[in-house]
JSON list of N, CA and C in Angstrom, two decimals:
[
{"chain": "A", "resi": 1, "resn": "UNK", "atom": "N", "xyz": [-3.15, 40.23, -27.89]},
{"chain": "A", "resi": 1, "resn": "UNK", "atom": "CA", "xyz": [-3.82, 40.79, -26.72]},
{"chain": "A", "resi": 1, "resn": "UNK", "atom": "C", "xyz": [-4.18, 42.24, -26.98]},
{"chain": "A", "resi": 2, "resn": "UNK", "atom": "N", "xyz": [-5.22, 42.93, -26.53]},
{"chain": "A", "resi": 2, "resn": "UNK", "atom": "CA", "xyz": [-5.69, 44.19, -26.70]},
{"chain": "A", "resi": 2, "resn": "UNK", "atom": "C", "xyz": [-4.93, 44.90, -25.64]},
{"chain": "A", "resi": 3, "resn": "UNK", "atom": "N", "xyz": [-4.54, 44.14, -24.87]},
{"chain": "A", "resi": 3, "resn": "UNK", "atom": "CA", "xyz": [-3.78, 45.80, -23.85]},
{"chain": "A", "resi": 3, "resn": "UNK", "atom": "C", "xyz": [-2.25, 44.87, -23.46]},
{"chain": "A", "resi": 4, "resn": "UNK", "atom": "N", "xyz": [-0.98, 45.93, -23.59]},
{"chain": "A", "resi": 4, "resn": "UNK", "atom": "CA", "xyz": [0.16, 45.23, -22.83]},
{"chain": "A", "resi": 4, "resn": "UNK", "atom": "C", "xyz": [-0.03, 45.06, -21.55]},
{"chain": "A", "resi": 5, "resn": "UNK", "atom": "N", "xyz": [0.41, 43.76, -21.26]},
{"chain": "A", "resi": 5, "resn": "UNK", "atom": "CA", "xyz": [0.64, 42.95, -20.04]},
{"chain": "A", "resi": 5, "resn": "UNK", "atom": "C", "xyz": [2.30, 43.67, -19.13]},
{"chain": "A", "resi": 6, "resn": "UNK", "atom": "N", "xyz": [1.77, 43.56, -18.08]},
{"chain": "A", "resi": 6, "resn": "UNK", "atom": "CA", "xyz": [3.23, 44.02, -17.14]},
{"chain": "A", "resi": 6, "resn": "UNK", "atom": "C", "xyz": [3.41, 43.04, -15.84]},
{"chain": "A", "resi": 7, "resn": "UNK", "atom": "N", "xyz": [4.85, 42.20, -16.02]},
{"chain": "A", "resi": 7, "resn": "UNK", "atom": "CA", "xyz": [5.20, 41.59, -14.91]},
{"chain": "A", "resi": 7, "resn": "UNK", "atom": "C", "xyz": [5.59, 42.68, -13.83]},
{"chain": "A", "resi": 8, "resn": "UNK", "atom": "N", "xyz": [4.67, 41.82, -12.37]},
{"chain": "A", "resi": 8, "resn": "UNK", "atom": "CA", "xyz": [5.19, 42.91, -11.15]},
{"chain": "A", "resi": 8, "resn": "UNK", "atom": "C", "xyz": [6.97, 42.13, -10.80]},
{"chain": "A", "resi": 9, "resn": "UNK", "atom": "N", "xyz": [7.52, 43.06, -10.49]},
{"chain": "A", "resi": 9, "resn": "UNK", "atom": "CA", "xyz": [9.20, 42.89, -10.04]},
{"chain": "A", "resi": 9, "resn": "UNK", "atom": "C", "xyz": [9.03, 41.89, -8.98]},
{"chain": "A", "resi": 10, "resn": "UNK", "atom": "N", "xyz": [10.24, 41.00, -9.49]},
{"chain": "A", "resi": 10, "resn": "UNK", "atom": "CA", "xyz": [10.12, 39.29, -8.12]},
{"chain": "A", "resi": 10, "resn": "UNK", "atom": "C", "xyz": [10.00, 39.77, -7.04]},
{"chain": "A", "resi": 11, "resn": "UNK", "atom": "N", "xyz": [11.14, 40.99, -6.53]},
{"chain": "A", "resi": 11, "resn": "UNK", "atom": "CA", "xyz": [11.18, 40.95, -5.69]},
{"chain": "A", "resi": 11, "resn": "UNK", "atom": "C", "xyz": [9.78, 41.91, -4.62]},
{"chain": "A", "resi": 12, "resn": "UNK", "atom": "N", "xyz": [8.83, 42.25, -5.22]},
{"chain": "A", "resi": 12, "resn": "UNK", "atom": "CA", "xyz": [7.82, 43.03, -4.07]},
{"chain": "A", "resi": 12, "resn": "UNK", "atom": "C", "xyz": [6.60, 42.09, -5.12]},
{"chain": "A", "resi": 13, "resn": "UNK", "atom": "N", "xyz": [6.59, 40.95, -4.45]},
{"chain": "A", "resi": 13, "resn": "UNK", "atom": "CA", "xyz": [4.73, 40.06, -4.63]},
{"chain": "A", "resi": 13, "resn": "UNK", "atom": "C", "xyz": [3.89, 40.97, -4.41]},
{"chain": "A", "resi": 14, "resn": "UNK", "atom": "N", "xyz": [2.70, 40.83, -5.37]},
{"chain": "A", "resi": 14, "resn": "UNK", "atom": "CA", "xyz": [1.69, 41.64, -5.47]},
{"chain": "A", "resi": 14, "resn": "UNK", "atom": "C", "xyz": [0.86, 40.84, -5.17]},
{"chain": "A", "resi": 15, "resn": "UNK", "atom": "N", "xyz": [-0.01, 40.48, -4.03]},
{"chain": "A", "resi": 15, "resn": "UNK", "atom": "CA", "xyz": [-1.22, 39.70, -3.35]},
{"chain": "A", "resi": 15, "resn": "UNK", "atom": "C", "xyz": [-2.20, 39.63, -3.73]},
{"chain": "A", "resi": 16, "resn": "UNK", "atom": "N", "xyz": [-3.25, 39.28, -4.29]},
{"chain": "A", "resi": 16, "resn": "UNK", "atom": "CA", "xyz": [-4.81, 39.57, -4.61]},
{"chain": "A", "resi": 16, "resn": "UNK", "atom": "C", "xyz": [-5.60, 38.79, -3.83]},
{"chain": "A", "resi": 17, "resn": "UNK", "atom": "N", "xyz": [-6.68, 39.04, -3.02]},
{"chain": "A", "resi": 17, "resn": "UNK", "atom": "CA", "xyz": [-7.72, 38.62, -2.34]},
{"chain": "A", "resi": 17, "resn": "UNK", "atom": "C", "xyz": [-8.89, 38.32, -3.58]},
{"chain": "A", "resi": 18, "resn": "UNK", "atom": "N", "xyz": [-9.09, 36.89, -3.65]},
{"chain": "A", "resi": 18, "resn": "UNK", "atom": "CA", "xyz": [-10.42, 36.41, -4.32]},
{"chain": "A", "resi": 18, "resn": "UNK", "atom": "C", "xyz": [-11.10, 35.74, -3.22]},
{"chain": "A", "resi": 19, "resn": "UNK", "atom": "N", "xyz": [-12.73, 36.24, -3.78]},
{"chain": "A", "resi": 19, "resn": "UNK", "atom": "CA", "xyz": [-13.83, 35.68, -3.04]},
{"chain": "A", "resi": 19, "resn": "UNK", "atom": "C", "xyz": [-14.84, 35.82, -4.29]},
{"chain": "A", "resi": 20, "resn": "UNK", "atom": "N", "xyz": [-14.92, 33.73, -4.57]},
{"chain": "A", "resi": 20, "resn": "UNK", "atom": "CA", "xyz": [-16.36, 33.78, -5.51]},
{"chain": "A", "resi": 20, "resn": "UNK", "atom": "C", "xyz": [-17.23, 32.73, -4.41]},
{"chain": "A", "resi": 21, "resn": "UNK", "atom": "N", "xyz": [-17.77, 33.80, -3.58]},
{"chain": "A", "resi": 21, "resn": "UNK", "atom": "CA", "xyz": [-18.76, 33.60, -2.93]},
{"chain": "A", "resi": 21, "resn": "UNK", "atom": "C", "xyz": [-18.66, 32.31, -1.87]},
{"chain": "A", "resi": 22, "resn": "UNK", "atom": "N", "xyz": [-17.73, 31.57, -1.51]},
{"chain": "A", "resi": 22, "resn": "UNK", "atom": "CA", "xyz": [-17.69, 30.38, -0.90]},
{"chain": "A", "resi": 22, "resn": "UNK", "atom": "C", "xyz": [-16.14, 30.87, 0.19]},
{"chain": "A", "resi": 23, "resn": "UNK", "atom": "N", "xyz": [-15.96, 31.84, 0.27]},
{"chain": "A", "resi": 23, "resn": "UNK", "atom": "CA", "xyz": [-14.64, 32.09, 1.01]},
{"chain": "A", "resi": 23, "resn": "UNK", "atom": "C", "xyz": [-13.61, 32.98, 0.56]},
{"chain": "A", "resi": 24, "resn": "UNK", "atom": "N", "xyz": [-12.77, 33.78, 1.13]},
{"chain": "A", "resi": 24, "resn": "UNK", "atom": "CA", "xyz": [-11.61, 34.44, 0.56]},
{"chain": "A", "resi": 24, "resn": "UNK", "atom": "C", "xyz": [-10.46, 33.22, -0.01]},
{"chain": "A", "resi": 25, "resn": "UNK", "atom": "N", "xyz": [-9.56, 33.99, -0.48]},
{"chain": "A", "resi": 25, "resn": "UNK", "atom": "CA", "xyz": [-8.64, 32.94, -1.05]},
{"chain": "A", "resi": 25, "resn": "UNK", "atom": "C", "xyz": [-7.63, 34.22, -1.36]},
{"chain": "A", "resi": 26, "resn": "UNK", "atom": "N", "xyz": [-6.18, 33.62, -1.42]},
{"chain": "A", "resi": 26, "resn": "UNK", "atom": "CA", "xyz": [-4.60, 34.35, -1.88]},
{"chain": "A", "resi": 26, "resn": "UNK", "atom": "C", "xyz": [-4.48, 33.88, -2.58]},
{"chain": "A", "resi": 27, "resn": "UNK", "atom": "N", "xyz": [-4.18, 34.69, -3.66]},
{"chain": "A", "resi": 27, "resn": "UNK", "atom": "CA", "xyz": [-3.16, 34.50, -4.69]},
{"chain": "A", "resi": 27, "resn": "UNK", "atom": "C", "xyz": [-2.63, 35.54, -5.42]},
{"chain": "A", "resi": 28, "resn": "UNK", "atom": "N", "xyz": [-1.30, 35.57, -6.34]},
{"chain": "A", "resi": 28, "resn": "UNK", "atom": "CA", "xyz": [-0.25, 36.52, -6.53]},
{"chain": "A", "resi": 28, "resn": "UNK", "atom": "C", "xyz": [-0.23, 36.75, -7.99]},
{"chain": "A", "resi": 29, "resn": "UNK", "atom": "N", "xyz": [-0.08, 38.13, -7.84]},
{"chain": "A", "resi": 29, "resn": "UNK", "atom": "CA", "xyz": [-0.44, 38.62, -9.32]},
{"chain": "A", "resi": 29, "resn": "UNK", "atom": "C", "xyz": [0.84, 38.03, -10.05]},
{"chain": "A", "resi": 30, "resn": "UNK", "atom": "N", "xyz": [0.97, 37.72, -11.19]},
{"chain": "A", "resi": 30, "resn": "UNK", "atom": "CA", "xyz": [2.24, 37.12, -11.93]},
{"chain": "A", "resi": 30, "resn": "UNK", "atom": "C", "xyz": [2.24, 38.44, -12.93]},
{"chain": "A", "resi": 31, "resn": "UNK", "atom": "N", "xyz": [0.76, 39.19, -13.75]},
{"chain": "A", "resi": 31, "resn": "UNK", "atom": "CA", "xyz": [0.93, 39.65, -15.06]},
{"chain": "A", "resi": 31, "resn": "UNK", "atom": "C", "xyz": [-0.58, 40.59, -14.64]},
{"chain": "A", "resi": 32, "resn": "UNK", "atom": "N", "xyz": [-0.28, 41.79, -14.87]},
{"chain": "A", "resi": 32, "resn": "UNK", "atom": "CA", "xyz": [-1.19, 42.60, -14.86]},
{"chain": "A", "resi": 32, "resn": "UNK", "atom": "C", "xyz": [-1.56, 43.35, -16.18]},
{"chain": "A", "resi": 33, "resn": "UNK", "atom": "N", "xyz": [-2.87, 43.47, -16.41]},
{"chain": "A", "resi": 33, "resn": "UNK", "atom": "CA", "xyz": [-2.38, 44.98, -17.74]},
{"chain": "A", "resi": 33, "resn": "UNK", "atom": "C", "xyz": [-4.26, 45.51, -17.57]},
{"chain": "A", "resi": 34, "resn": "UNK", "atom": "N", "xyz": [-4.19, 46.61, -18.12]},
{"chain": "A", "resi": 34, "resn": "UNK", "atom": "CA", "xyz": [-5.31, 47.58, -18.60]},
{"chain": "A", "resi": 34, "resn": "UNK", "atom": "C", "xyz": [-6.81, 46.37, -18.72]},
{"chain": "A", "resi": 35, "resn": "UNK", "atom": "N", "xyz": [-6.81, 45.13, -19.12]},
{"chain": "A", "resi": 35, "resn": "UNK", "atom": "CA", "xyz": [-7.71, 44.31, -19.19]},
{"chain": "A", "resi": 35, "resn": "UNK", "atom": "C", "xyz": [-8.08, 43.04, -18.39]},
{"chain": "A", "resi": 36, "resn": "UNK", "atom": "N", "xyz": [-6.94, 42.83, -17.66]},
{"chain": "A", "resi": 36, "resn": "UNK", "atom": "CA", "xyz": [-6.87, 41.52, -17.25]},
{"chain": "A", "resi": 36, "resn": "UNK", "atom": "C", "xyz": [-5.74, 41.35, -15.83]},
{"chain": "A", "resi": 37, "resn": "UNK", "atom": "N", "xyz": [-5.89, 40.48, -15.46]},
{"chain": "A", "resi": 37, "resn": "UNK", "atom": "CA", "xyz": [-4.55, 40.09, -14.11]},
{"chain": "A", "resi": 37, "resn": "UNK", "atom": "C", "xyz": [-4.53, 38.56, -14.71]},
{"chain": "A", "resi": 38, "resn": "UNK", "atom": "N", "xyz": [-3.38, 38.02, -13.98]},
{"chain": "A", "resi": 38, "resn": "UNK", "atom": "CA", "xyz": [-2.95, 37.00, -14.11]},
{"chain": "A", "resi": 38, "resn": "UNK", "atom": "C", "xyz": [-2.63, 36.32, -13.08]},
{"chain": "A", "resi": 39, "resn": "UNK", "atom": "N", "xyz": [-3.00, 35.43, -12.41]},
{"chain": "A", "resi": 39, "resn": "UNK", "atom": "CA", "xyz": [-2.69, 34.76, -11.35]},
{"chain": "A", "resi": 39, "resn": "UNK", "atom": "C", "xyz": [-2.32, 33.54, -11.08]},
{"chain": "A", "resi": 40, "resn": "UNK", "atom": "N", "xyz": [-1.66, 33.53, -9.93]},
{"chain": "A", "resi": 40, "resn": "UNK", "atom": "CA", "xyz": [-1.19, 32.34, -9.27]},
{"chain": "A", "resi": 40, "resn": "UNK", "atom": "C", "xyz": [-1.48, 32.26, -8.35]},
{"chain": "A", "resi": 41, "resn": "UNK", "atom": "N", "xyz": [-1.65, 30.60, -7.85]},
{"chain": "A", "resi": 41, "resn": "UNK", "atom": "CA", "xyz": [-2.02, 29.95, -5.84]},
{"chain": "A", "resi": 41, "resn": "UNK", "atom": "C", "xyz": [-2.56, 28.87, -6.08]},
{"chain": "A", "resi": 42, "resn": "UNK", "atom": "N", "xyz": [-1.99, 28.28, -4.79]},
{"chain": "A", "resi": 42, "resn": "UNK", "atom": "CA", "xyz": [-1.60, 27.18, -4.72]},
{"chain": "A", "resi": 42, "resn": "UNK", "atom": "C", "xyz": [-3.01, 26.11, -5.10]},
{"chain": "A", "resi": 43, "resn": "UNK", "atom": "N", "xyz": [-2.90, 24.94, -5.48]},
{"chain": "A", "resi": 43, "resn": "UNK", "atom": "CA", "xyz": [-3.48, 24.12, -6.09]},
{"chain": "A", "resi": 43, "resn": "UNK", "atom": "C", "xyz": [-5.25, 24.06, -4.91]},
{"chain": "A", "resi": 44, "resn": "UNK", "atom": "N", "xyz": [-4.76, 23.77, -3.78]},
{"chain": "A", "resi": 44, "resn": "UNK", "atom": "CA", "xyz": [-5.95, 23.45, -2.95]},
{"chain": "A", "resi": 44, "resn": "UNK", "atom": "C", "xyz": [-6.66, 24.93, -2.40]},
{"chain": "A", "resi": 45, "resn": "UNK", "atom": "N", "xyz": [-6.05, 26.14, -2.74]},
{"chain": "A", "resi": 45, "resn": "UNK", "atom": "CA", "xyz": [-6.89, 27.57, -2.97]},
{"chain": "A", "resi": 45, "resn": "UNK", "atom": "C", "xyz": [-8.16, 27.48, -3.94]},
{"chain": "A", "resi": 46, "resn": "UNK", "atom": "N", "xyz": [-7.63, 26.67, -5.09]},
{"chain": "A", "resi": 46, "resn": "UNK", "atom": "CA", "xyz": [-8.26, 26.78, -5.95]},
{"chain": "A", "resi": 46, "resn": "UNK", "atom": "C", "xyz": [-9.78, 25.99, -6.43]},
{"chain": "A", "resi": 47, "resn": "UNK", "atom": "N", "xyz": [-9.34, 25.01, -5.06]},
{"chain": "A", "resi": 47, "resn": "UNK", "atom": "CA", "xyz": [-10.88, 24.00, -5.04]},
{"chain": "A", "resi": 47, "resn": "UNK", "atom": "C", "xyz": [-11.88, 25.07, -5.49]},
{"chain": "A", "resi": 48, "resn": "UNK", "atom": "N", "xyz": [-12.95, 24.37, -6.14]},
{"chain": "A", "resi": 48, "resn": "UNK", "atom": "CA", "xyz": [-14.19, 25.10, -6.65]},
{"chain": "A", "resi": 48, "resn": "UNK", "atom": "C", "xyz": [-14.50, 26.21, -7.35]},
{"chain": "A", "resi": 49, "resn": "UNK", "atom": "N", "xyz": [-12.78, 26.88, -8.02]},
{"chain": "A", "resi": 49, "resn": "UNK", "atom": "CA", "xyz": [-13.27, 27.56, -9.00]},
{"chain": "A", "resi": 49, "resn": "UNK", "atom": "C", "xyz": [-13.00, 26.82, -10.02]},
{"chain": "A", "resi": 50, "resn": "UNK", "atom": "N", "xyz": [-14.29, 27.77, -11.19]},
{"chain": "A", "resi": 50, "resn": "UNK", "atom": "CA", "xyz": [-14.41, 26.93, -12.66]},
{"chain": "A", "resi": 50, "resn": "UNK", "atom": "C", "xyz": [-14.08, 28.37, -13.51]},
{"chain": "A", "resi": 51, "resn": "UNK", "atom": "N", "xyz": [-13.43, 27.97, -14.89]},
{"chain": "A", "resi": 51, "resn": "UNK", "atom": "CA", "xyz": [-13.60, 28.96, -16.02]},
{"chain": "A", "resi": 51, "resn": "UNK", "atom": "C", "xyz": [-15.24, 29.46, -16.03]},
{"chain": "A", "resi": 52, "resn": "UNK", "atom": "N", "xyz": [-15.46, 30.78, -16.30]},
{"chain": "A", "resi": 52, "resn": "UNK", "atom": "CA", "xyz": [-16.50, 31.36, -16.12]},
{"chain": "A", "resi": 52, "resn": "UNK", "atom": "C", "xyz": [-17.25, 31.97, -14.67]},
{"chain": "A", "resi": 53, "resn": "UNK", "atom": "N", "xyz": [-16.86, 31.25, -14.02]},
{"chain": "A", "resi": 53, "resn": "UNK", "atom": "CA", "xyz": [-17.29, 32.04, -12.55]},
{"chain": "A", "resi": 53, "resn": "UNK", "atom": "C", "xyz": [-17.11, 33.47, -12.17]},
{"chain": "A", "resi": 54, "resn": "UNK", "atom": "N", "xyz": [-17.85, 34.41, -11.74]},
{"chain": "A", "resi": 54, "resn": "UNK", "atom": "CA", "xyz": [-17.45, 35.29, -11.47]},
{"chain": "A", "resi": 54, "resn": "UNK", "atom": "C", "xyz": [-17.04, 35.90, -10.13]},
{"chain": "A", "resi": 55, "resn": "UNK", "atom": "N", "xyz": [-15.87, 36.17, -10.08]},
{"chain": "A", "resi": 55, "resn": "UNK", "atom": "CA", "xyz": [-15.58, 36.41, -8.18]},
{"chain": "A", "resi": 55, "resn": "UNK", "atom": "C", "xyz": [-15.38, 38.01, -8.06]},
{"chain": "A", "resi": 56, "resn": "UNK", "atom": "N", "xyz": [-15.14, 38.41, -6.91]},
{"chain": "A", "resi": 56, "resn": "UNK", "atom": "CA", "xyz": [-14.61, 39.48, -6.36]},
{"chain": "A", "resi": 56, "resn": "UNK", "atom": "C", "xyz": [-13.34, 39.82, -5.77]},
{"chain": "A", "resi": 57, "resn": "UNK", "atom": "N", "xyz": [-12.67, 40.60, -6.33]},
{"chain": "A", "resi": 57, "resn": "UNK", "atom": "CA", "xyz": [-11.23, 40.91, -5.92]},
{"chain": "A", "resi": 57, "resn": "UNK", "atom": "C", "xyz": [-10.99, 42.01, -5.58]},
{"chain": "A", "resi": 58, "resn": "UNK", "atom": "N", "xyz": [-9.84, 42.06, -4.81]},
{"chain": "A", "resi": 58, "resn": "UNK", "atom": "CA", "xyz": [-9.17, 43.68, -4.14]},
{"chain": "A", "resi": 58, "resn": "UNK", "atom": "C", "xyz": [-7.55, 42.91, -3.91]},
{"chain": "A", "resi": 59, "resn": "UNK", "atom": "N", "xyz": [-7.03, 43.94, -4.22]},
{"chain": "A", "resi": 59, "resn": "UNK", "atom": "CA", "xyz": [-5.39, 44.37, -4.40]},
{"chain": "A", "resi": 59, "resn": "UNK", "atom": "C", "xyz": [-5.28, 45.10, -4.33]},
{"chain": "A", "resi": 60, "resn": "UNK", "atom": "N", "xyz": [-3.65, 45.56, -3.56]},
{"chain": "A", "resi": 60, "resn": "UNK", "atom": "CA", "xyz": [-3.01, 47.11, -3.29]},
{"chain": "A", "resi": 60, "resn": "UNK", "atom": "C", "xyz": [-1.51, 47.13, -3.97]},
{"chain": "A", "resi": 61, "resn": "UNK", "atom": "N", "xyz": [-1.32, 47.92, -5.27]},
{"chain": "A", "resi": 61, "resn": "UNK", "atom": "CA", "xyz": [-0.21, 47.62, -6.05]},
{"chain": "A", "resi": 61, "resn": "UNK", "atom": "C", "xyz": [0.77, 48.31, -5.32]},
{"chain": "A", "resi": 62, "resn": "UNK", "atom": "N", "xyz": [2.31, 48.36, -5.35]},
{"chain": "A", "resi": 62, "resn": "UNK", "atom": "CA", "xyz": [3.37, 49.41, -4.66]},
{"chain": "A", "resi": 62, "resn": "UNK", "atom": "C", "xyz": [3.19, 50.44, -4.96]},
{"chain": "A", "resi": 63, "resn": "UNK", "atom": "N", "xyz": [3.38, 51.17, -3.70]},
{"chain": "A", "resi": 63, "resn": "UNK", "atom": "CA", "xyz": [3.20, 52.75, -4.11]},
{"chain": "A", "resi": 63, "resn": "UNK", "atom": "C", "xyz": [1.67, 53.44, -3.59]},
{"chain": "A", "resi": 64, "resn": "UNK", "atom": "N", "xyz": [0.69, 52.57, -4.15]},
{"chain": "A", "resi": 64, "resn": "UNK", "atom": "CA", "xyz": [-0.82, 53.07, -3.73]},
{"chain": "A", "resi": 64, "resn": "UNK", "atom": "C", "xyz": [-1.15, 52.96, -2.40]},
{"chain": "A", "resi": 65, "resn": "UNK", "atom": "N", "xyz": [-1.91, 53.92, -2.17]},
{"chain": "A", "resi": 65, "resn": "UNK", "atom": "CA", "xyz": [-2.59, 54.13, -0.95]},
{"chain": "A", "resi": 65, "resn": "UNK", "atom": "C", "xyz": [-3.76, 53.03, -0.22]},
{"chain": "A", "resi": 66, "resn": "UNK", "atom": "N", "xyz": [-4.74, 53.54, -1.45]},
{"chain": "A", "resi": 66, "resn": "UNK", "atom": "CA", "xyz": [-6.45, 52.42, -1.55]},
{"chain": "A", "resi": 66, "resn": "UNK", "atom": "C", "xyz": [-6.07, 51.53, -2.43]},
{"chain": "A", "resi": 67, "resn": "UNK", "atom": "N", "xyz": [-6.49, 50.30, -1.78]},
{"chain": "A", "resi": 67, "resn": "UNK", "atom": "CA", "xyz": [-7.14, 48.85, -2.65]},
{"chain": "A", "resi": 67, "resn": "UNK", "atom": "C", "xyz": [-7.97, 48.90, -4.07]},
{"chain": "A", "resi": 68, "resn": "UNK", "atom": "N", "xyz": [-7.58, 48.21, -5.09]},
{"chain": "A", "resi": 68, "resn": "UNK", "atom": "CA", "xyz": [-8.22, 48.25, -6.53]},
{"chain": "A", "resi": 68, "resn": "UNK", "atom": "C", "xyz": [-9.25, 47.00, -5.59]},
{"chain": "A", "resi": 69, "resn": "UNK", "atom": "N", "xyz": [-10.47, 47.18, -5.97]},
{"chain": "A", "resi": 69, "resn": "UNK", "atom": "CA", "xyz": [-11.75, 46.67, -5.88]},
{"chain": "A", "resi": 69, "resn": "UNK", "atom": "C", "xyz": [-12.55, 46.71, -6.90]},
{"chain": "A", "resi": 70, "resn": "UNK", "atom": "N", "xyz": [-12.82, 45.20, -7.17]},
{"chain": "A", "resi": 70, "resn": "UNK", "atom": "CA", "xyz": [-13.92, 45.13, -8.25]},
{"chain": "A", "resi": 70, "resn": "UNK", "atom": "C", "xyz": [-14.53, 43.43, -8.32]},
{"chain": "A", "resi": 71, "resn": "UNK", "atom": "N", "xyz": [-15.27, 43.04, -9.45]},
{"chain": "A", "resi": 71, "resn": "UNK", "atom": "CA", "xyz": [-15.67, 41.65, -9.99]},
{"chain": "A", "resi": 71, "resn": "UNK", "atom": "C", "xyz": [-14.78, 41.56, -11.56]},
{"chain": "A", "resi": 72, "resn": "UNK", "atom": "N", "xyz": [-14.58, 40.32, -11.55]},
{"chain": "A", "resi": 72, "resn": "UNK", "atom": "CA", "xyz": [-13.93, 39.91, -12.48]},
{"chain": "A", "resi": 72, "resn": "UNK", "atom": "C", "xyz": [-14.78, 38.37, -12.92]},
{"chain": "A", "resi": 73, "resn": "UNK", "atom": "N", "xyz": [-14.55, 38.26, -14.20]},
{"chain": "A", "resi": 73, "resn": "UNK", "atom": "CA", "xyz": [-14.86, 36.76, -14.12]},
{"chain": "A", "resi": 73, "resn": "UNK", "atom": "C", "xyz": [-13.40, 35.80, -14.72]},
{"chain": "A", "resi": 74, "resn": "UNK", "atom": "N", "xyz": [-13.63, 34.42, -14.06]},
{"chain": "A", "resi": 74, "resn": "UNK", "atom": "CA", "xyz": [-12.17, 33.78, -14.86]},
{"chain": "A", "resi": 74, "resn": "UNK", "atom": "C", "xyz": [-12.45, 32.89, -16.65]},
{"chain": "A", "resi": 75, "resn": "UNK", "atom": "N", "xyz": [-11.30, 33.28, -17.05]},
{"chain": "A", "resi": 75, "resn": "UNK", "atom": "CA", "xyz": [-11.58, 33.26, -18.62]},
{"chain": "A", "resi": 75, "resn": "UNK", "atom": "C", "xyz": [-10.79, 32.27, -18.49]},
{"chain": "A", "resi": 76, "resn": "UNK", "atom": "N", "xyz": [-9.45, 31.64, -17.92]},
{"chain": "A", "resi": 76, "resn": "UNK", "atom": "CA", "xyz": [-8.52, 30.51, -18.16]},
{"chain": "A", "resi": 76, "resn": "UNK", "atom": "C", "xyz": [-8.29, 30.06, -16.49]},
{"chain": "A", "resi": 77, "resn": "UNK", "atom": "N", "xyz": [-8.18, 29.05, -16.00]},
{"chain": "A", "resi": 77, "resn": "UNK", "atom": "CA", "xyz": [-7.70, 27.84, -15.39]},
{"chain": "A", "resi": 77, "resn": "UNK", "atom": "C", "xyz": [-6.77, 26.72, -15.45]},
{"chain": "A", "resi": 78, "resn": "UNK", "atom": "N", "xyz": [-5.96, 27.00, -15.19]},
{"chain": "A", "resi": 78, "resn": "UNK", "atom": "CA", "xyz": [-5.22, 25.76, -15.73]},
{"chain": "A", "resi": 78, "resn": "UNK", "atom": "C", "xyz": [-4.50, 25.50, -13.95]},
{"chain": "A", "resi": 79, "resn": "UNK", "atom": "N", "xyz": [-4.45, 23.70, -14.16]},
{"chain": "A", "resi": 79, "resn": "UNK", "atom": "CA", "xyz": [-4.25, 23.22, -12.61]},
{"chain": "A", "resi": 79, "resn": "UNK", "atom": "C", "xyz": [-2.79, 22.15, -12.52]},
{"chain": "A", "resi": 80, "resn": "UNK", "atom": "N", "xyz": [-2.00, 22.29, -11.61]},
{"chain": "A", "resi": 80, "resn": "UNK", "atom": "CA", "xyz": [-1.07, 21.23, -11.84]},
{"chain": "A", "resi": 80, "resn": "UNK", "atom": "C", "xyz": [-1.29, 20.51, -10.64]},
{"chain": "A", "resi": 81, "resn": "UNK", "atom": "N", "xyz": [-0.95, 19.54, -9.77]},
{"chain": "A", "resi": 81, "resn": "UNK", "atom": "CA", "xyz": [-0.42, 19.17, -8.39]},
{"chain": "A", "resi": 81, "resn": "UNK", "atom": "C", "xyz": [-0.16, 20.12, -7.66]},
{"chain": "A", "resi": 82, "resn": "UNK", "atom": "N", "xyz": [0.69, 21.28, -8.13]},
{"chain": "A", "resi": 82, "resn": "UNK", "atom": "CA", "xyz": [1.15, 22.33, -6.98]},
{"chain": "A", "resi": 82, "resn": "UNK", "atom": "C", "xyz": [0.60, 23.67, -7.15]},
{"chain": "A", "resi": 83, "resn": "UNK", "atom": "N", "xyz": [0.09, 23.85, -8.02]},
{"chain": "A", "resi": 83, "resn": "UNK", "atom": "CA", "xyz": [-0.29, 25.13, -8.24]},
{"chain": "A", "resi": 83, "resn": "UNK", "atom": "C", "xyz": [-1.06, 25.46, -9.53]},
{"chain": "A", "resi": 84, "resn": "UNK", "atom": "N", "xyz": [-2.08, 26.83, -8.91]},
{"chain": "A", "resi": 84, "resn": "UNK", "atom": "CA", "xyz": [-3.35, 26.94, -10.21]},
{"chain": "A", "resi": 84, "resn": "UNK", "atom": "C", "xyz": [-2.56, 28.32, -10.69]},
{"chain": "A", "resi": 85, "resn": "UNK", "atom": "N", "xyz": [-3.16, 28.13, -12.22]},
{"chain": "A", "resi": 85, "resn": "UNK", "atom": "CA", "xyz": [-2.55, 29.49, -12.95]},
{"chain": "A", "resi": 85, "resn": "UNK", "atom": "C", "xyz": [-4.50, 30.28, -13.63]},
{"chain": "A", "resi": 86, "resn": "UNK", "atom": "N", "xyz": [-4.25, 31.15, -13.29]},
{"chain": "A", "resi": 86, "resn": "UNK", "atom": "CA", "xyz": [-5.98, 31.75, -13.75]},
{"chain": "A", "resi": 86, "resn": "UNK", "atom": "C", "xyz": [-5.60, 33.27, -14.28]}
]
């Protein structure tokens, strides 16, 4: 990987708001770093996204004041019964 990855602490969930264009959606940062986030939520959040899509996100890490806001696109998907990992 080009940049270290950082797990947020179990105990304070870090939330991210995605919207690729069809609705907001939750899901929880697992792995953050300088290039990338890592996410989790739940399986039926995840209806209708595909690898490659590009959405819009905002998160507020501990400690910060203002929301990180930006577009991202998704590079990995992976789906079980209970839950999507992106």
């Amino acid at each position: 990987r080009s940049s270290m990855r950082v797990r947020p602490s179990l105990d304070r969930k870090v939330q991210l708001v995605l919207d690729a264009g069809s609705g907001s959606r939750t899901a929880t940062i697992s792995e953050i770093s300088a290039t990338g986030v890592g996410l989790v939520m739940g399986a039926e959040d995840a209806t209708g996204l595909s690898t490659g899509m590009r959405v819009r996100l905002e998160f507020r890490l501990p400690g910060t004041r203002d929301p990180f806001r930006g577009h991202a696109a998704i590079v990995n998907l992976r789906s079980t019964p209970e839950r999507t990992v992106l």
